[in-house]
Structure formats: structure tokens, C-alpha cells
Short mmCIF file of C-alpha atoms and ligand atoms in Angstrom, two decimals:
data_model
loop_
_atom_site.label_atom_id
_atom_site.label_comp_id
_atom_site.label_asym_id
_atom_site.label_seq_id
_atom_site.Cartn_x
_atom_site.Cartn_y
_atom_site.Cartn_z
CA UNK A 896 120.98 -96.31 78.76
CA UNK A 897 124.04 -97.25 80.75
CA UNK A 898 122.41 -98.77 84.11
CA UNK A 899 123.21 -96.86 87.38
CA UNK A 900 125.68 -99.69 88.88
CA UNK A 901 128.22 -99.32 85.59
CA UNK A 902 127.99 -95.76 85.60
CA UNK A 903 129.33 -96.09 89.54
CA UNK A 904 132.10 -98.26 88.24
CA UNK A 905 133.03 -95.97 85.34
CA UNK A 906 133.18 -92.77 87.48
CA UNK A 907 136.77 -92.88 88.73
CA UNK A 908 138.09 -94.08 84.90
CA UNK A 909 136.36 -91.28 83.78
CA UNK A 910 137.37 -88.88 86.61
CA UNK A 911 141.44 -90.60 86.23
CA UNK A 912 141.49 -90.21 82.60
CA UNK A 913 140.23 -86.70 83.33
CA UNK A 914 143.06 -85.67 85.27
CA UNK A 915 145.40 -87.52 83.51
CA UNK A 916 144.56 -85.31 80.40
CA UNK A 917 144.58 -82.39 82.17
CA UNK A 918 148.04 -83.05 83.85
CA UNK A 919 149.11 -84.03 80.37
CA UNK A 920 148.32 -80.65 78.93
CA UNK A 921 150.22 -78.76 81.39
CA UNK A 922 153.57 -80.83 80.73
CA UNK A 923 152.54 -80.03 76.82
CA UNK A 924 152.81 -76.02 77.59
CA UNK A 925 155.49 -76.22 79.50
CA UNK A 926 157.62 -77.78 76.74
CA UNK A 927 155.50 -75.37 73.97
CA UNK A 928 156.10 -72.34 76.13
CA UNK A 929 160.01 -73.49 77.27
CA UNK A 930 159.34 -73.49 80.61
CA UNK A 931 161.86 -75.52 82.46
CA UNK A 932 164.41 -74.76 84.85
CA UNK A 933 166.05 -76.15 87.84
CA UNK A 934 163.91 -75.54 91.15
CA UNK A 935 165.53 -73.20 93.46
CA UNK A 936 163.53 -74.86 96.54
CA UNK A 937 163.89 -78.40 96.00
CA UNK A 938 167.24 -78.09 93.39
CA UNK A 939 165.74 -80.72 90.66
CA UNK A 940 165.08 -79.63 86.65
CA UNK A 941 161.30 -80.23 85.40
CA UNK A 942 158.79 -77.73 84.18
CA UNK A 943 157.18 -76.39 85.14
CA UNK A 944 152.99 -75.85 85.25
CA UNK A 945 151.05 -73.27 83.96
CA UNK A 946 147.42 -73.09 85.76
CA UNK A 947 145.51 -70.22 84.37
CA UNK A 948 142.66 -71.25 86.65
CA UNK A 949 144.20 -70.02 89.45
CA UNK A 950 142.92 -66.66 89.25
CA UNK A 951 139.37 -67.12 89.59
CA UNK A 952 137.26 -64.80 87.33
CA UNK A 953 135.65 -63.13 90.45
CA UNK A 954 138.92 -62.07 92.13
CA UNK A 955 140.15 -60.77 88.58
CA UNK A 956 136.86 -58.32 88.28
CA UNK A 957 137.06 -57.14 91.36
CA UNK A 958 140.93 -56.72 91.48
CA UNK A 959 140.60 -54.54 88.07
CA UNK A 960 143.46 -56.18 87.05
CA UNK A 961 144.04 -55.46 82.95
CA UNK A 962 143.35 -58.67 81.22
CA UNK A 963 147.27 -58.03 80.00
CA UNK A 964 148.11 -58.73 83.85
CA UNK A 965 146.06 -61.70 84.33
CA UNK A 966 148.19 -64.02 83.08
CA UNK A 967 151.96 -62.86 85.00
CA UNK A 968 149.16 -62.96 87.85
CA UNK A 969 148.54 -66.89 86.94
CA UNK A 970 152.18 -67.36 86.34
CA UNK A 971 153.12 -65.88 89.69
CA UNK A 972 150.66 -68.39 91.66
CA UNK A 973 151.67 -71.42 89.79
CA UNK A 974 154.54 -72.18 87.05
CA UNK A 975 154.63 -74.77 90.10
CA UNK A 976 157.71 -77.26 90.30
CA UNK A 977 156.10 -80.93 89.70
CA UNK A 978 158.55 -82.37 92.43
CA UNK A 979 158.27 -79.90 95.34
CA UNK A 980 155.08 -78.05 94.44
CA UNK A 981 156.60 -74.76 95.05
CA UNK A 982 155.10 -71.75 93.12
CA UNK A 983 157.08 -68.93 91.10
CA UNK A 984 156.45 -67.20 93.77
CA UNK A 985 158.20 -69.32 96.65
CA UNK A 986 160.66 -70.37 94.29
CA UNK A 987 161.46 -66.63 93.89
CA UNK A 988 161.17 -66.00 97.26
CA UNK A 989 164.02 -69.03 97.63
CA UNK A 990 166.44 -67.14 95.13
CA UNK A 991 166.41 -64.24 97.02
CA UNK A 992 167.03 -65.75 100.09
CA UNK A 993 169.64 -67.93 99.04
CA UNK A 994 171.73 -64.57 97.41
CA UNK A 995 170.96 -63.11 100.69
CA UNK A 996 172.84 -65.73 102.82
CA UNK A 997 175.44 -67.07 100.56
CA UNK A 998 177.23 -70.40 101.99
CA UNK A 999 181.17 -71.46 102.64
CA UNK A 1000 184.40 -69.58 102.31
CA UNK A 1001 184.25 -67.69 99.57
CA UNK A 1002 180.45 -66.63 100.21
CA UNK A 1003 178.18 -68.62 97.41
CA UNK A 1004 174.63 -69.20 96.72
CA UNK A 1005 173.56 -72.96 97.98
CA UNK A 1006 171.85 -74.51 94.63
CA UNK A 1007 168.60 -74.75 96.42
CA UNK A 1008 166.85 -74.14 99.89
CA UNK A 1009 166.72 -77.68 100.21
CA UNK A 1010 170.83 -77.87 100.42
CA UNK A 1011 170.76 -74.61 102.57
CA UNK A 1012 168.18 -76.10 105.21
CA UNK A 1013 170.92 -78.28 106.04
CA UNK A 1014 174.23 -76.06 106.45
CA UNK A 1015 175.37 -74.94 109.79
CA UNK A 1016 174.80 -71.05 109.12
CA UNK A 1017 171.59 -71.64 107.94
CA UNK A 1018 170.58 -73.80 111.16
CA UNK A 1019 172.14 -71.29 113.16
CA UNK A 1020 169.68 -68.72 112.04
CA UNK A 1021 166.87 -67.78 114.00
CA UNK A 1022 164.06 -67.84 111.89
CA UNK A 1023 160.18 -66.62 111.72
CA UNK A 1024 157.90 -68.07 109.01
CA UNK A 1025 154.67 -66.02 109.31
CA UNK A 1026 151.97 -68.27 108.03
CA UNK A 1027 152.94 -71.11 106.14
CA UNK A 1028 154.40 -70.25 103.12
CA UNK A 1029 153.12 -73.11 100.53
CA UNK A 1030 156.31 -74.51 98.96
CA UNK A 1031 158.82 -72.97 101.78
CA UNK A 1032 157.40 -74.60 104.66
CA UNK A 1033 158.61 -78.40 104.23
CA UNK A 1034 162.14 -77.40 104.17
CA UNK A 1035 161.55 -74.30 106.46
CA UNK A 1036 160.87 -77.28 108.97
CA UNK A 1037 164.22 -78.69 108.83
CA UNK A 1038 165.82 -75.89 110.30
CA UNK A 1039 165.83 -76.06 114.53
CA UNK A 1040 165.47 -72.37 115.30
CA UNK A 1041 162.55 -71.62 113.40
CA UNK A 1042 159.31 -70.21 114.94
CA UNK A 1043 156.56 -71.03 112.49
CA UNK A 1044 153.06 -69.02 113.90
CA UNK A 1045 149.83 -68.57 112.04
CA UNK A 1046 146.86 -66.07 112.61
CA UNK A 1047 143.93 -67.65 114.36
CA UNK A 1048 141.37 -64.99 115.50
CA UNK A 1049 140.20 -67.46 117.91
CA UNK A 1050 143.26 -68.20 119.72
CA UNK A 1051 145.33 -65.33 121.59
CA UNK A 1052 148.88 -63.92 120.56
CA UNK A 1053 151.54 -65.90 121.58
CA UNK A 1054 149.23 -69.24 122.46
CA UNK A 1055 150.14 -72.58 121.20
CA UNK A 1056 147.24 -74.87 120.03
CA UNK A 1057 147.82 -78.45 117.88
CA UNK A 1058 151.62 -77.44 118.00
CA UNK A 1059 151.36 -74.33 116.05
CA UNK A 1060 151.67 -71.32 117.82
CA UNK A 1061 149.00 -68.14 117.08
CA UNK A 1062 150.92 -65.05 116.24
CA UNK A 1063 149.28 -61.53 115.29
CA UNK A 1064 151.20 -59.46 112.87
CA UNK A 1065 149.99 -55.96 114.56
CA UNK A 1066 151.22 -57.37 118.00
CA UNK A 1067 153.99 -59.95 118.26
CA UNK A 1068 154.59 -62.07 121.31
CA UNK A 1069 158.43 -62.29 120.67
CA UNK A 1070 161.19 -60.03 122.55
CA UNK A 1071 162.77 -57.57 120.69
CA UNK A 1072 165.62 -58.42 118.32
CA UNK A 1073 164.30 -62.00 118.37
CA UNK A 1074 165.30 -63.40 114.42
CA UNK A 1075 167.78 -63.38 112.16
CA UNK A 1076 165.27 -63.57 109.27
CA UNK A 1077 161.80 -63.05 109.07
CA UNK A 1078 159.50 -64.73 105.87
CA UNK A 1079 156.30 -64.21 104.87
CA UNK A 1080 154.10 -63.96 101.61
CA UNK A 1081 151.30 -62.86 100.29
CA UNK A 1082 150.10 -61.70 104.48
CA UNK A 1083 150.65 -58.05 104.81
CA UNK A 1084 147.68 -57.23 102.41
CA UNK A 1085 145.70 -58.84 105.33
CA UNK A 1086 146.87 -56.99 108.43
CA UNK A 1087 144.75 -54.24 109.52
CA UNK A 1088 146.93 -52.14 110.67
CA UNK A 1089 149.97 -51.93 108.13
CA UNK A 1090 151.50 -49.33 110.24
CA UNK A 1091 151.58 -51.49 113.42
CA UNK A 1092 153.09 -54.74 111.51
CA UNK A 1093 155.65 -52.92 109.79
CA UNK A 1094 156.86 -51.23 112.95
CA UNK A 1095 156.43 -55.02 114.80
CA UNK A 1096 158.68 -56.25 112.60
CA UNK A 1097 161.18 -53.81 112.97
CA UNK A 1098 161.30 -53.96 116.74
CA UNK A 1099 161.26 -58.59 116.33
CA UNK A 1100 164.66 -58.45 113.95
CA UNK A 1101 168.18 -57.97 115.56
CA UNK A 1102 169.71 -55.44 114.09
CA UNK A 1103 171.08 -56.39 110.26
CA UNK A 1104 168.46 -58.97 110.25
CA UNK A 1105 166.00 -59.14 107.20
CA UNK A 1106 162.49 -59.37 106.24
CA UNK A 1107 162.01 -61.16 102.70
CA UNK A 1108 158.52 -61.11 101.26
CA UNK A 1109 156.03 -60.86 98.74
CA UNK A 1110 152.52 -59.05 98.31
CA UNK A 1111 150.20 -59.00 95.83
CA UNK A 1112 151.61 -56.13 93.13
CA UNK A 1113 149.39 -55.19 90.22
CA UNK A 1114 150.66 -52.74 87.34
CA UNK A 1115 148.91 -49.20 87.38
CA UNK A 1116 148.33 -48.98 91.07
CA UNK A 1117 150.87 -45.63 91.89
CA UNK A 1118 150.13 -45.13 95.36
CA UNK A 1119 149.12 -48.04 97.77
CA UNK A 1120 145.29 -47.46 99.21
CA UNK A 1121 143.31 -49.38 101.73
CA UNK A 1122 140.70 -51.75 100.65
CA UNK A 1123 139.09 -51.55 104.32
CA UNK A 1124 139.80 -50.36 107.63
CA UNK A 1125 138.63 -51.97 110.79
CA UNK A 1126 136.65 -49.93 113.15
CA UNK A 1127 136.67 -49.57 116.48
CA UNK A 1128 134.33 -52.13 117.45
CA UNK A 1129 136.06 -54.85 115.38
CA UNK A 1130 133.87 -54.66 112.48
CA UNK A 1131 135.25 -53.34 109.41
CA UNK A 1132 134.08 -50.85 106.70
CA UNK A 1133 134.86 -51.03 102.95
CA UNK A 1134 136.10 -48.22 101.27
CA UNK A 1135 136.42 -49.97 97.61
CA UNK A 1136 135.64 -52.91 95.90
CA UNK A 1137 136.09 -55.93 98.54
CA UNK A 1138 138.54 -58.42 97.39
CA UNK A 1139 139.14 -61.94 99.37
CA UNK A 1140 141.90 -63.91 98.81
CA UNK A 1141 141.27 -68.04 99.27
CA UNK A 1142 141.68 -69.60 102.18
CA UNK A 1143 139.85 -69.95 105.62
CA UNK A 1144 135.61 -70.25 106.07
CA UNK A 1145 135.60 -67.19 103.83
CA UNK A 1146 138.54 -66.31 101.88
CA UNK A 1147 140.84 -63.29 103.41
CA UNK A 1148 139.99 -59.56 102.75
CA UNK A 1149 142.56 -57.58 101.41
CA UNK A 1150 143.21 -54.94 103.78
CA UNK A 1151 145.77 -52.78 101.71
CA UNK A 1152 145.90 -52.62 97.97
CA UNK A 1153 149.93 -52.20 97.49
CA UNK A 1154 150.94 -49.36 94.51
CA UNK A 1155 154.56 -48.63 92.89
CA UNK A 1156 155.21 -46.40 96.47
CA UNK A 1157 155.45 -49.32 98.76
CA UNK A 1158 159.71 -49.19 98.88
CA UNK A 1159 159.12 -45.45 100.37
CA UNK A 1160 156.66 -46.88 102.57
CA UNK A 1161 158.56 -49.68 104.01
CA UNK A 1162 162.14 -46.99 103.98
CA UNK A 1163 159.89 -45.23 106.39
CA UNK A 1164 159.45 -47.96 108.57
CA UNK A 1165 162.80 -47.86 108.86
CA UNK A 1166 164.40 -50.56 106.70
CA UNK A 1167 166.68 -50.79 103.89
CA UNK A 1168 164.99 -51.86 101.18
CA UNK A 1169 165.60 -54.00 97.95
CA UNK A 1170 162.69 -55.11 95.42
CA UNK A 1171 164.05 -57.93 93.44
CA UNK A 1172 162.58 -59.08 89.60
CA UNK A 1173 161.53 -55.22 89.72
CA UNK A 1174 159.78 -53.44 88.84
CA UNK A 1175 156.02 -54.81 88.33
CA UNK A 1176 155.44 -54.68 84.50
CA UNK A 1177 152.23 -56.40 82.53
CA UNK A 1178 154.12 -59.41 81.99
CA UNK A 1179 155.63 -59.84 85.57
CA UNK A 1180 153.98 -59.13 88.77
CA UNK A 1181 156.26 -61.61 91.06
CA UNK A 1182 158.24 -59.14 92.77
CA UNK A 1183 159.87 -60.06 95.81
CA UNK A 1184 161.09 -57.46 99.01
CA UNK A 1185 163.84 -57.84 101.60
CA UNK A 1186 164.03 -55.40 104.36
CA UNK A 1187 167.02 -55.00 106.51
CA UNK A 1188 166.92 -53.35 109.47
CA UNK A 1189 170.32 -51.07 109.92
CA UNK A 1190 173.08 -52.06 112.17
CA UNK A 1191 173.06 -48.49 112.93
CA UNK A 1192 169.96 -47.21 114.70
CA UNK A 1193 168.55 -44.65 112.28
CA UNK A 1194 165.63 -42.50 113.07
CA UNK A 1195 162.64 -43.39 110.67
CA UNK A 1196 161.95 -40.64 108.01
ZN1 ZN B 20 160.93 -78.01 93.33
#
């Protein structure tokens, strides 16, 4: 029997070589599976890691998702870069906006949103990143008009508290036409009141400005439902199966389960609208939105 004193000094060799393994298999699918490209958030070629762990058996039950889906689920919330961390999803989310606001005379792409951080249109740009966007957000610092907020129930709209400010998705503190460009991802599913964020949105972007985004998409979901509503005393009712995302004391409900109709939605909100790696198949779920709000006022459908 291996006395209790060794076995204290053989824990973190066993834990390291652990690890060590377990980073090693990644890099070994990565090069079985060919996946390696170069990052469009931090610009440098790697692989880039699989984690089919990060769908948790409980959320995949209760999402209903089609064991087919699960793993372009996986891939969208990993595949992560090893340099930069960023997922497929942020590094999609990167792509777009990088086609979106092309750099230098004639217009181009920047190679990656590290090199577009540091141009002069891009640090011209008014900027909203609503909740940090894992991935985005190191870089999304560099830029000196941004307004990063997150949602803190416990701290009112528009408040500032450790140097983040508290923003609310349904009610925005910010005058109208405040931003350029608004980012978020994977936080709309979470708002209450879809209606009310859309239509905050709207009124926060100058006119021409963009939203780009992503939500959780799932194949064989036509029309987008709510999960819950809140009530009128705060507390909210289920009307399916709950589903929390991670994150926070107790994960995140899901609000609004998003089907194959949310472009009309959001063209009712009044934006132009463009779904990118479209549309959501069994193999890809990593979709990405920008909105544009017209130059021309138009009257919402
Ligand atoms: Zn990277």
C-alpha cells in the first residue's frame, strides 16, 4: 500500500501526465481529422481542438438535439485556436466582421481581428460588445471607442461597478444612434423580451450600422418558440423543457428557442439581414447574423 505522504507527492505527476495526455489527443485529431487553418482572430496557423465534452449530456437531452447534431454542436463551441483560445464560433464571428469592414484603398479583408484592432477605421468605430464574447474580447479591448457592458441583475442599467458597466438588453442606457457596430453571441436566447432587445438595438445603431451575432441554431426547429416567459412579478414560467446554458450561480435559461424563421423575424425588426455559413444543416450549426439597419428609414413590416 502506497503510504498517504507519497500518494500526496504523486498527485500532481499523475494529474500533469493526465492532462498532458489529454492535450496530446486533441493535437492527434486535429491532424487525423485535418483540422488546421490560420486563426482569423489572432492570424497564426495551428489546429485546432476538438472537445466533445463541451456539450454536457444534460443540456443535449433536454435540447433534443439529434445525436447527428451533437457533434457540429461540439465543433461550434470549441475547434478552439491553441494560441488565442478563440472558438469556431468567435473565429467565425471574426470572418464576418472582417468582410464586413474591409481595410485600405482598394477595400480588403485585414488577415485577422488582431491586425484590424489596430487600423485607424477600425479604432474609429464606435463599438458595443454585449457580454464578453470569449475569444473577441482581448482584442475587442484594444480598440478606444468600445463600450463593453455585461448583465448583472443586481446592478442597474447603465451603472458602472469594478470598471464594467451593467447594461440590459431590453432597455439600453445609450442615446440613440450610439455605435457603429454592435457584437454579441450566444445572449439573445437569454433576453426576456426578444421583442424589446431587437427593437433596442435598432434604436442604439446609427443608421448603416450593424449588428453581427450568433445564437444557438439547432436543425429541425422551423419556427422559433419560447422556452419561458417572465411574468409579471419577475418570476418566470416554463412552457417546455428548461434548458440553462453555463455560466453564472446557475447556468442561464434559454428564453427563446431560435427556428429556420429567425431572418423574417429580425427583417421585421427592421434590419437587413445576412446569415453567413447558412443555412443550419446536421453537420454545421455555427451560423453567424449581421443586421444592418437602413440608411433609409423604412417602416418595419
Ligand atoms: Zn487564434
Amino acid at each position: 500500500m502506497i503510504p498517504f505522504r507519497v500518494k500526496r507527492l504523486l498527485l500532481p505527476i499523475w494529474n500533469g501526465g493526465h492532462h498532458l495526455a489529454w492535450r496530446l489527443g486533441e493535437y492527434a485529431g486535429a491532424i487525423r481529422h485535418r483540422r488546421f487553418d490560420r486563426c482569423t482572430v489572432c492570424g497564426r496557423w495551428g489546429p485546432k481542438l476538438y472537445r466533445r465534452w463541451v456539450i454536457r449530456p444534460e443540456l443535449e437531452r433536454r435540447s433534443g438535439v439529434a445525436p447527428s447534431a451533437v457533434e457540429a454542436w461540439a465543433r461550434k463551441e470549441s475547434c478552439d485556436c491553441p494560441f488565442c483560445g478563440a472558438k469556431l464560433r468567435a473565429r467565425r464571428m471574426a470572418e464576418v466582421l472582417l468582410s464586413l469592414y474591409p481595410l485600405g484603398d482598394p477595400p480588403a479583408p485585414a488577415p485577422s481581428l488582431r491586425d484590424w484592432v489596430a487600423s485607424p477605421e477600425a479604432r474609429a468605430l464606435r463599438v458595443a460588445e454585449v457580454n464578453e464574447i470569449e475569444g473577441l474580447h482581448t482584442f475587442l479591448l484594444l480598440l478606444p471607442r468600445l463600450s463593453y457592458s455585461e448583465f448583472r441583475d443586481d446592478v442597474a442599467p447603465g451603472a458602472v461597478v469594478g470598471g464594467v458597466r451593467s447594461e440590459h438588453l431590453e432597455r439600453l442606457t445609450y442615446p440613440d444612434a450610439s455605435f457603429d457596430l454592435i457584437l454579441s453571441s450566444e445572449t439573445l436566447e437569454h433576453v426576456p423580451d426578444l421583442t424589446a432587445a431587437l427593437s433596442e438595438i435598432h434604436r442604439v445603431l446609427r443608421p448603416g450600422g450593424c449588428h453581427i451575432f450568433t445564437v444557438p441554431l439547432l436543425p429541425g426547429v422551423p419556427q422559433t418558440f419560447p422556452r419561458a416567459v417572465r411574468l409579471a412579478d419577475g418570476s418566470i414560467e416554463h412552457l417546455a423543457t428548461l434548458v440553462s446554458h453555463p455560466g453564472g450561480d446557475w447556468g442561464y435559461p434559454v428564453f427563446t428557442e431560435f427556428g429556420a424563421d429567425l431572418p423574417e423575424i429580425l427583417r421585421r425588426s427592421g434590419f437587413e439581414v445576412d446569415l453567413w455559413f447558412g443555412p443550419v444543416r446536421d453537420d454545421d450549426v455555427c451560423q453567424v447574423f449581421s443586421c444592418r439597419k437602413p440608411t433609409e428609414p423604412c417602416s418595419p413590416q
